[in-house]
mmCIF file of C-alpha atoms in Angstrom:
data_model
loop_
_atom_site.group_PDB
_atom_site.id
_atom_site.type_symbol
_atom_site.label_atom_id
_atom_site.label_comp_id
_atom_site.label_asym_id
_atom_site.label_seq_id
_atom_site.Cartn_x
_atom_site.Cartn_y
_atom_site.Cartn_z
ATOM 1 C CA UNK A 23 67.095 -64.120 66.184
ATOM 2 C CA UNK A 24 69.038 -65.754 63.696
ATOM 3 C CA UNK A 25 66.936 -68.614 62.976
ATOM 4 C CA UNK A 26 64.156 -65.971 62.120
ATOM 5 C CA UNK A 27 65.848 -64.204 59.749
ATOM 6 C CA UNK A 28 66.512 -67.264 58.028
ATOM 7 C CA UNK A 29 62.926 -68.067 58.283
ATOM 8 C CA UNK A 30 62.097 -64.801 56.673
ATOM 9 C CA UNK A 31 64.101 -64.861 53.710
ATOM 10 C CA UNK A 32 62.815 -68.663 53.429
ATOM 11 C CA UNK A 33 59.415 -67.029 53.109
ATOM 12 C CA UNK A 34 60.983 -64.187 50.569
ATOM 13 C CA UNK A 35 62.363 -66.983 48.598
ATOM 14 C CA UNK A 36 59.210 -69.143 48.499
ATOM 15 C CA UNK A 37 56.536 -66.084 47.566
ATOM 16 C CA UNK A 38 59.376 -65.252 45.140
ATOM 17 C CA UNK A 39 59.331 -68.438 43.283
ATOM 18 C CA UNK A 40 55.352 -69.155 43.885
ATOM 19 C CA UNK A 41 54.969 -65.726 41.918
ATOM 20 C CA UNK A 42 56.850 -66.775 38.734
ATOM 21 C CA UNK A 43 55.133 -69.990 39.129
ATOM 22 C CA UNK A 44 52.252 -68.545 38.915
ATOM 23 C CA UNK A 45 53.090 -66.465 36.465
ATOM 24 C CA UNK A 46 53.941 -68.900 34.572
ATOM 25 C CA UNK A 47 51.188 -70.514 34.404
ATOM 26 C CA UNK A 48 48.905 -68.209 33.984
ATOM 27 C CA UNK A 49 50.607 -66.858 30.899
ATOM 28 C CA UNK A 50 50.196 -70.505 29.175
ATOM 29 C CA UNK A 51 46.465 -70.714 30.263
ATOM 30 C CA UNK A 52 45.831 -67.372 28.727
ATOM 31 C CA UNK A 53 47.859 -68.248 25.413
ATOM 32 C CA UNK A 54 46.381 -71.775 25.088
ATOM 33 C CA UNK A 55 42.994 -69.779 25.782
ATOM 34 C CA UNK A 56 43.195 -66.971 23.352
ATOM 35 C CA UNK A 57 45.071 -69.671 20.830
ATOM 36 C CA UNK A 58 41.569 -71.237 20.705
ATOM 37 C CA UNK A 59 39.442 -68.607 20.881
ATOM 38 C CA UNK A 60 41.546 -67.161 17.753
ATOM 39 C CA UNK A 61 41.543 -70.844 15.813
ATOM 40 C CA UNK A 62 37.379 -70.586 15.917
ATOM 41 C CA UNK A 63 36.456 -67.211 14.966
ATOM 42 C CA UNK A 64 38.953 -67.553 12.509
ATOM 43 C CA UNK A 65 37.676 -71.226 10.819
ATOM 44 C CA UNK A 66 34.082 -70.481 11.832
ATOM 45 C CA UNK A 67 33.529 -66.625 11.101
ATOM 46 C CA UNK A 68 36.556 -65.578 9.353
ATOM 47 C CA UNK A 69 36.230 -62.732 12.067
ATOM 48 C CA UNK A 70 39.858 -60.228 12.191
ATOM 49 C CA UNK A 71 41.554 -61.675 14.964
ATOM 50 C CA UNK A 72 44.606 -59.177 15.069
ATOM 51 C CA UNK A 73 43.953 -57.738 18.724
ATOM 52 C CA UNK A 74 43.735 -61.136 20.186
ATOM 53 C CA UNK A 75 47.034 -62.130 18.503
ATOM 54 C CA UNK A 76 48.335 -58.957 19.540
ATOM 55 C CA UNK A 77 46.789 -59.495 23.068
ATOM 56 C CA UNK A 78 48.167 -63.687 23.083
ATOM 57 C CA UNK A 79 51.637 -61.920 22.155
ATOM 58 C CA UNK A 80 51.342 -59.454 24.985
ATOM 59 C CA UNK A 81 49.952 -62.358 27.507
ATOM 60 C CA UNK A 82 53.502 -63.174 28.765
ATOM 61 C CA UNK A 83 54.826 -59.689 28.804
ATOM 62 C CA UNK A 84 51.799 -58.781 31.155
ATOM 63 C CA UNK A 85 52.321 -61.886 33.541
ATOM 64 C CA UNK A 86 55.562 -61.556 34.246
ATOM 65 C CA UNK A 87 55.645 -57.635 34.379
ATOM 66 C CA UNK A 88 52.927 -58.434 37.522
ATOM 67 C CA UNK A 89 55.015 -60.649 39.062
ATOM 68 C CA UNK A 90 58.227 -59.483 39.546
ATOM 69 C CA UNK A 91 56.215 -55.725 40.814
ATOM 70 C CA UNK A 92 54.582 -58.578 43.453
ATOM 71 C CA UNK A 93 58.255 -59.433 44.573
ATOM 72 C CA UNK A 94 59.575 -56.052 44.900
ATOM 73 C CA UNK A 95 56.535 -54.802 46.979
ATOM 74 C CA UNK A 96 56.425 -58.119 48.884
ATOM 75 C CA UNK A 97 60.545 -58.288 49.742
ATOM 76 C CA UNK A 98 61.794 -55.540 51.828
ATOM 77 C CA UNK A 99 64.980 -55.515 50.560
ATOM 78 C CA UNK A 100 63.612 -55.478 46.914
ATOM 79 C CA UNK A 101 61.442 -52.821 48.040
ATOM 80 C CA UNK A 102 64.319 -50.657 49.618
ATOM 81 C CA UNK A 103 66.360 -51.122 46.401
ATOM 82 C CA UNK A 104 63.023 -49.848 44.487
ATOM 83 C CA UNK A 105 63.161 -46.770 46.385
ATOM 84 C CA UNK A 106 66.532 -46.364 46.025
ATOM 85 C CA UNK A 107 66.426 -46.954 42.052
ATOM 86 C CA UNK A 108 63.605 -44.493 42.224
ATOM 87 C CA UNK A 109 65.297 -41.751 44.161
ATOM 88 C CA UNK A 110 67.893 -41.775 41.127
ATOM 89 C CA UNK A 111 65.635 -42.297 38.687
ATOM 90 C CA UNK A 112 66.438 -39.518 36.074
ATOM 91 C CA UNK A 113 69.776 -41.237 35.702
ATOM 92 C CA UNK A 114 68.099 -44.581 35.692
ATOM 93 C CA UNK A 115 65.606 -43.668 33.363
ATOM 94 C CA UNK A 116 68.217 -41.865 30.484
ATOM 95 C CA UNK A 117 70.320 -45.275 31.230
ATOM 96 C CA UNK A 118 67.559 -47.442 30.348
ATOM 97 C CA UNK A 119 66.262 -45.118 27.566
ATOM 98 C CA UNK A 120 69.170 -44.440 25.676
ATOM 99 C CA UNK A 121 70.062 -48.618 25.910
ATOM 100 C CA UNK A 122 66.280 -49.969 24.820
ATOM 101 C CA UNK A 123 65.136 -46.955 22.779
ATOM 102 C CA UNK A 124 64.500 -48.941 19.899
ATOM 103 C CA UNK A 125 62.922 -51.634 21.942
ATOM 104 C CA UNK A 126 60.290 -48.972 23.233
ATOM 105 C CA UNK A 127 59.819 -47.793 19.741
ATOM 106 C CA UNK A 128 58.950 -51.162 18.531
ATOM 107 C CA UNK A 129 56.774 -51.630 21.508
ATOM 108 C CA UNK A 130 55.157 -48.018 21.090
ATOM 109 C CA UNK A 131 55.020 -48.917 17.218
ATOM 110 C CA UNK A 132 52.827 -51.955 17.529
ATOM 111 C CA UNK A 133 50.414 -50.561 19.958
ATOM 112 C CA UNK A 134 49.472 -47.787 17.047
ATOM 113 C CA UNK A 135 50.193 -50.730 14.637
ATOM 114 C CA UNK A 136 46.674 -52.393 16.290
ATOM 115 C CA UNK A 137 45.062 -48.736 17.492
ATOM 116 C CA UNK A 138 45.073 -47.306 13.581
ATOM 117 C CA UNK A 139 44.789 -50.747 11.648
ATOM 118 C CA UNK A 140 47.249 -50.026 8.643
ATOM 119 C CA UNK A 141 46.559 -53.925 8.215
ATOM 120 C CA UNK A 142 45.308 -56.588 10.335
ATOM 121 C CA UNK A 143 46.353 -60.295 10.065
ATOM 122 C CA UNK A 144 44.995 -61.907 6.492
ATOM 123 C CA UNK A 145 45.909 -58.743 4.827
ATOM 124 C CA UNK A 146 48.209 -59.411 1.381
ATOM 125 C CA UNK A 147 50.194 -56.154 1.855
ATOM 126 C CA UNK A 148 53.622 -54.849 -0.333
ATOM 127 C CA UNK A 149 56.305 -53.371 2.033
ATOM 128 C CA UNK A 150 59.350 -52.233 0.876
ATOM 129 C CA UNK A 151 59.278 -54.329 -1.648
ATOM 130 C CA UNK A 152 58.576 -57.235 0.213
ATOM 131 C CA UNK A 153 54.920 -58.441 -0.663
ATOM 132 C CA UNK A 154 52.939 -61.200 1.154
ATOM 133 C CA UNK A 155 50.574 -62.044 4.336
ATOM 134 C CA UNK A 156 50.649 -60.470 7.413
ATOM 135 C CA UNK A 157 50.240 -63.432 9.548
ATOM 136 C CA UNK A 158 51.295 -62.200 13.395
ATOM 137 C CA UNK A 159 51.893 -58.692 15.006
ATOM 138 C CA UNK A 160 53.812 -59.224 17.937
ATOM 139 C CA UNK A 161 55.126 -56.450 20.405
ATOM 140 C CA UNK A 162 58.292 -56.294 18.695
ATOM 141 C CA UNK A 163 58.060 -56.988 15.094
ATOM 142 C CA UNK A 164 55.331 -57.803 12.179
ATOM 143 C CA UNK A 165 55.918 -61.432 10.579
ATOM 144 C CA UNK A 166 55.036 -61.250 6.693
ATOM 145 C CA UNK A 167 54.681 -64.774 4.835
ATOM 146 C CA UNK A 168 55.774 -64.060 1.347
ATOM 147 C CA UNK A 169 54.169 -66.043 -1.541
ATOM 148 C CA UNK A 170 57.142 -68.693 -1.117
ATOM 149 C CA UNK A 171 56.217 -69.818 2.069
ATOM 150 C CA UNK A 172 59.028 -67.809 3.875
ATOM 151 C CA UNK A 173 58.557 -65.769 6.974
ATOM 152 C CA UNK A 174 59.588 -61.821 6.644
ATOM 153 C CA UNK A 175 60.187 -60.614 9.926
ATOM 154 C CA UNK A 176 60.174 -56.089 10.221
ATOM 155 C CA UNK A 177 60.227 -54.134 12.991
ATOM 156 C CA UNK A 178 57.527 -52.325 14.094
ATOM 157 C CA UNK A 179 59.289 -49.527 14.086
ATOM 158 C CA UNK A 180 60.634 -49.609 10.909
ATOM 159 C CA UNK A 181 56.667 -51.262 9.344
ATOM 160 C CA UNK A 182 55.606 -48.290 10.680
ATOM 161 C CA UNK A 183 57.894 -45.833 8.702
ATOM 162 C CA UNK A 184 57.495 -47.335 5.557
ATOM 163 C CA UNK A 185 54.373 -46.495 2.744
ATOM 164 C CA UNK A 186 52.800 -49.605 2.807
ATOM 165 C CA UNK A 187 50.235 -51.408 -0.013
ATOM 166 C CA UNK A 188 47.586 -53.105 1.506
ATOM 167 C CA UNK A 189 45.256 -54.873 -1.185
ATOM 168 C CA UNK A 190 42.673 -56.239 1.197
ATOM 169 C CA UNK A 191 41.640 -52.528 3.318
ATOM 170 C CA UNK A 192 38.364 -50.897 2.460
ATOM 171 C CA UNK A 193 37.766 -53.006 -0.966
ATOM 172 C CA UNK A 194 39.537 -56.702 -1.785
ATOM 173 C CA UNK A 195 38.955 -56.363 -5.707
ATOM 174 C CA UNK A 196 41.601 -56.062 -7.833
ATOM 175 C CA UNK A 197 41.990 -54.592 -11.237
ATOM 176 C CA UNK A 198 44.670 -56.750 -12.906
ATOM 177 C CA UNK A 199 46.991 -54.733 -15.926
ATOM 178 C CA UNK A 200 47.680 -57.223 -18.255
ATOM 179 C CA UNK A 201 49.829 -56.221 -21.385
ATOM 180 C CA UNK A 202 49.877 -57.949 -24.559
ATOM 181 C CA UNK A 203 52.265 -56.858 -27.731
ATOM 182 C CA UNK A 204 50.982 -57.228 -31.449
ATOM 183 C CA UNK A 205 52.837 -57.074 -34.518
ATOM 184 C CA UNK A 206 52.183 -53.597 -37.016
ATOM 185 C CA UNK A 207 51.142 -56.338 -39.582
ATOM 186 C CA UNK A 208 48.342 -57.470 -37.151
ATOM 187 C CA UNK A 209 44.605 -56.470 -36.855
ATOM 188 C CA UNK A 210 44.323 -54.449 -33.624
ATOM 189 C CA UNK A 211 40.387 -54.661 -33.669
ATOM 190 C CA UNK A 212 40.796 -58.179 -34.438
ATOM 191 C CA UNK A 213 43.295 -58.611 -31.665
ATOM 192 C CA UNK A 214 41.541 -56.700 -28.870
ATOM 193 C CA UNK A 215 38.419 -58.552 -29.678
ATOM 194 C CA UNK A 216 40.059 -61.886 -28.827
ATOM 195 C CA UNK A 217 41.855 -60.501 -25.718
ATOM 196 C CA UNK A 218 38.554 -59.209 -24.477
ATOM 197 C CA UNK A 219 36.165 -62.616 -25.332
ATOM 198 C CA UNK A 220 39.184 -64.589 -23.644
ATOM 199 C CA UNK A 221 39.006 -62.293 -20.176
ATOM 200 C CA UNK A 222 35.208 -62.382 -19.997
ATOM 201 C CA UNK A 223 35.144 -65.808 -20.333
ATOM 202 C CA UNK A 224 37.699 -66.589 -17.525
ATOM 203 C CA UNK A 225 35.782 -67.597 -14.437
ATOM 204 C CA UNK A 226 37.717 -65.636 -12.250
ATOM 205 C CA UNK A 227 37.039 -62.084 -14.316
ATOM 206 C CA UNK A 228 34.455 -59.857 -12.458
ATOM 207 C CA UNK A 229 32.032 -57.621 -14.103
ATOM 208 C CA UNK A 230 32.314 -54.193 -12.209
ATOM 209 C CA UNK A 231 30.739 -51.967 -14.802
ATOM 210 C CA UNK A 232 28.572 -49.210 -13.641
ATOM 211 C CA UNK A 233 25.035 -48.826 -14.008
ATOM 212 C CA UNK A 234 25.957 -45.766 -15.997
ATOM 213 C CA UNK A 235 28.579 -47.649 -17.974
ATOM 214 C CA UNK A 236 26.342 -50.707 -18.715
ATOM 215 C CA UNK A 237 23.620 -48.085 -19.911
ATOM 216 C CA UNK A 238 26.665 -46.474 -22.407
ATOM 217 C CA UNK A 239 27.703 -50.185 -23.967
ATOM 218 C CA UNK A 240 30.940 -50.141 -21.919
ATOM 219 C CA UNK A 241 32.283 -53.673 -22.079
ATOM 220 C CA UNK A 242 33.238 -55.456 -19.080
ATOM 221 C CA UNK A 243 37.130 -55.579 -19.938
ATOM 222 C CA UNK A 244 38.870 -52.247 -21.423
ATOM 223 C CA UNK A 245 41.357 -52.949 -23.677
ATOM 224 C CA UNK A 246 43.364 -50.154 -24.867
ATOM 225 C CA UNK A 247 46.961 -49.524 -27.405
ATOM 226 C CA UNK A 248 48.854 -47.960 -24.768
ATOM 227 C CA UNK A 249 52.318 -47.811 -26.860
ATOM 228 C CA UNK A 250 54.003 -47.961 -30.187
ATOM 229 C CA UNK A 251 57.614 -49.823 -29.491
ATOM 230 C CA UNK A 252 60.115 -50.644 -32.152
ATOM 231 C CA UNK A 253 58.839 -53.897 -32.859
ATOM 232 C CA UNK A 254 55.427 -54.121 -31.607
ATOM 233 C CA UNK A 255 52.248 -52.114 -30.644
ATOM 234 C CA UNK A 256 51.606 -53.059 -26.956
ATOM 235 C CA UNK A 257 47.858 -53.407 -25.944
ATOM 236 C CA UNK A 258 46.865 -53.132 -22.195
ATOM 237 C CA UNK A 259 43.848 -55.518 -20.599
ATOM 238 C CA UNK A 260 42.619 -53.856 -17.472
ATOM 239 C CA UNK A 261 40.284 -57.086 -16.015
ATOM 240 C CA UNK A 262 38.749 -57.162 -12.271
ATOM 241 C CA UNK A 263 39.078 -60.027 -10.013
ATOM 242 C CA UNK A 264 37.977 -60.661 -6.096
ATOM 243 C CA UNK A 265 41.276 -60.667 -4.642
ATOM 244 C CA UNK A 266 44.794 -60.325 -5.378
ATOM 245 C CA UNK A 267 44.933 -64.153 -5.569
ATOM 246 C CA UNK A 268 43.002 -64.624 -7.994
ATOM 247 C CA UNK A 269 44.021 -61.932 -10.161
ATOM 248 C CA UNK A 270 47.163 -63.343 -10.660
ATOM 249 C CA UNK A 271 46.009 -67.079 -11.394
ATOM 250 C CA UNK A 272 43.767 -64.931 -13.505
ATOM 251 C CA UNK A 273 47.151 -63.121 -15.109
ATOM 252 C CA UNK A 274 48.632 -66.531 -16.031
ATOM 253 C CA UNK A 275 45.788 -67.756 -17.189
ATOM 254 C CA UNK A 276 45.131 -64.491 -20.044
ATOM 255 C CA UNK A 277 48.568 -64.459 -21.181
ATOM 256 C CA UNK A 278 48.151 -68.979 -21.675
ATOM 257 C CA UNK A 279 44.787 -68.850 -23.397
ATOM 258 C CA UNK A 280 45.714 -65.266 -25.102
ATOM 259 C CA UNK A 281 48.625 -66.753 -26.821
ATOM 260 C CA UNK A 282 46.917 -69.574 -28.105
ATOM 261 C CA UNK A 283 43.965 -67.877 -29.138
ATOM 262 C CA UNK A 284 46.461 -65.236 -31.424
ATOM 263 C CA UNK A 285 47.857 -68.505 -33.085
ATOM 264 C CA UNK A 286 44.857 -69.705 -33.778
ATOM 265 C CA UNK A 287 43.818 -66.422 -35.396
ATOM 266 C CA UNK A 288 46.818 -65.397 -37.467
ATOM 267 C CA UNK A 289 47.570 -62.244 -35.120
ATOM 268 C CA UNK A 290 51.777 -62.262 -34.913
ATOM 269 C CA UNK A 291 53.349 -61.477 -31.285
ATOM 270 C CA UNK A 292 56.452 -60.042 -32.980
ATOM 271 C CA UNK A 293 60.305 -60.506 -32.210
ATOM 272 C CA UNK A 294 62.609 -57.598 -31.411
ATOM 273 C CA UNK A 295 64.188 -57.014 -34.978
ATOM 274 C CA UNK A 296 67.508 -55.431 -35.612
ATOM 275 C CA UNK A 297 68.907 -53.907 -38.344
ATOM 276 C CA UNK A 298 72.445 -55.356 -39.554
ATOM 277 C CA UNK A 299 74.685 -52.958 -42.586
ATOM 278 C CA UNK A 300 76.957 -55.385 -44.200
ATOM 279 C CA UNK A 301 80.419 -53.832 -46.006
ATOM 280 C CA UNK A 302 80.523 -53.770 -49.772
ATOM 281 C CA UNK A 303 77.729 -51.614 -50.227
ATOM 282 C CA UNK A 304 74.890 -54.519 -49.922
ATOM 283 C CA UNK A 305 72.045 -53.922 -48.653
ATOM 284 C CA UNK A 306 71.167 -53.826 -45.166
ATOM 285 C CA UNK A 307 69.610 -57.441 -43.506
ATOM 286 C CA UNK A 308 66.555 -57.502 -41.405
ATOM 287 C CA UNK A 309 67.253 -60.324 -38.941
ATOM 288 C CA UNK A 310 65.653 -61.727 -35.885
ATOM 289 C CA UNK A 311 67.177 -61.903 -32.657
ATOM 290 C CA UNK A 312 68.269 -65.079 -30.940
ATOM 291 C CA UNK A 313 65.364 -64.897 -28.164
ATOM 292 C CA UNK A 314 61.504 -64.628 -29.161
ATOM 293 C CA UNK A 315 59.690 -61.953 -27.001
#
């Protein structure tokens, strides 16, 4: 009697282990799978892949979570211990609850994460300040690449909460504010002429006038005087590009060529000027500041 008890937990012990096993493997066959299924819609179509990274993430979870129900229906004594769990499960269940609420919540987070589509992987989103590429949505957290290569890692939870600013839903165009300050000696019809001829030119600016606009003379960059500062009178470029990438090589690019095209015209980006009283009744001294604006 003995040696088939021994025999039976032998058998226990070996479906046990075979389960993980396979498991295991399983869950690396369907990663490696989806892995390559992701790498060629991606390089081929530029297709959104964000359910099967979501689904690759979830691949493991899912394995496992299979398994270990296998052993517990397959070993009695797991299987009594089940039932007993389960006959105190309210007590169980606010246990577990109160210790992995936020665990759920992450979990419950991501699944309306990829049901609603806030974003989707590619997108160049702002967060909470934090702005870059959503590359990966896992079960528990979103992973954000910033613009200096560094991985931002939120909660679902918490992504979830937050008002989010996602520059590639709906429509990937961009209409890039560019300000540029002027001197009150300067021409300002002179000066917006130059900042306009300079933004058309750029081979990254996008004409997105109307048909009813074109018909009306509109011209393909708007350039209005937006302020009137103590030293300057601030002009604002509003200029389209496809994405936000290339609106802000587009940025650098206006305020370069900009500043060298005012030089070349005689229109003055001021200084910040301050006004100095000297004792003894002289008069008071215009002077610049120490740093140019």
């Amino acid at each position: 009697m003995e040696e088939v008890v021994i025999s039976d937990n032998m058998m226990y012990a070996i479906k046990a282990v075979l389960a993980l096993v396979i498991a295991t493997v399983l869950s690396m066959l369907a990663r490696r799978a989806i892995r390559h299924v992701i790498q060629k819609r991606w390089e081929e179509r530029n297709e959104d892949v964000t359910r099967l990274k979501f689904l690759r993430n979830s691949a493991s979870a899912i394995c496992y979570a299979l398994a270990i129900a296998y052993i517990f229906y397959e070993i009695p004594a797991l299987n009594n211990l089940g039932t007993a769990l389960f006959a105190g499960a309210g007590v169980l269940a606010a246990i577990i609850g109160f210790a992995s609420q936020k665990a759920f919540a992450n979990i419950v987070s991501g699944i309306f994460i990829l049901l609603f589509r806030p974003f989707k992987v590619g997108d160049a989103v702002s967060v909470g300040g934090r702005v870059g590429l959503i590359e990966d949505i896992t079960l528990r957290h979103t992973v954000i690449r910033d613009y200096e290569n560094r991985r931002v890692i939120i909660p679902n939870s918490i992504i979830s909460d937050e008002t989010i600013i996602n520059s590639n839903i709906m429509d990937e165009t961009i209409r890039q504010q560019v300000f540029f300050g002027i001197s009150y000696e300067s021409d300002i019809d002179r000066a917006i002429r130059c900042i306009q001829e300079v933004a058309i030119a750029h081979p990254l600016s996008m004409d997105r006038r109307s048909p009813e606009e074109l018909e009306l003379g509109h011209p393909p960059v708007v350039v209005r005087v937006v302020s009137w500062e103590d030293s300057s009178i601030n002009l604002r470029a509003q200029v389209w590009a496809a994405n936000v990438d290339d609106a802000f090589v587009m940025k650098c690019d206006l305020l370069h060529q900009v500043k060298k095209r005012f030089e070349k015209e005689g229109i003055e980006i001021p200084y910040p000027h301050r006004a100095l009283v000297m004792k003894g009744g002289e008069a008071p001294v215009i002077a610049p500041e120490s740093t140019g604006r």
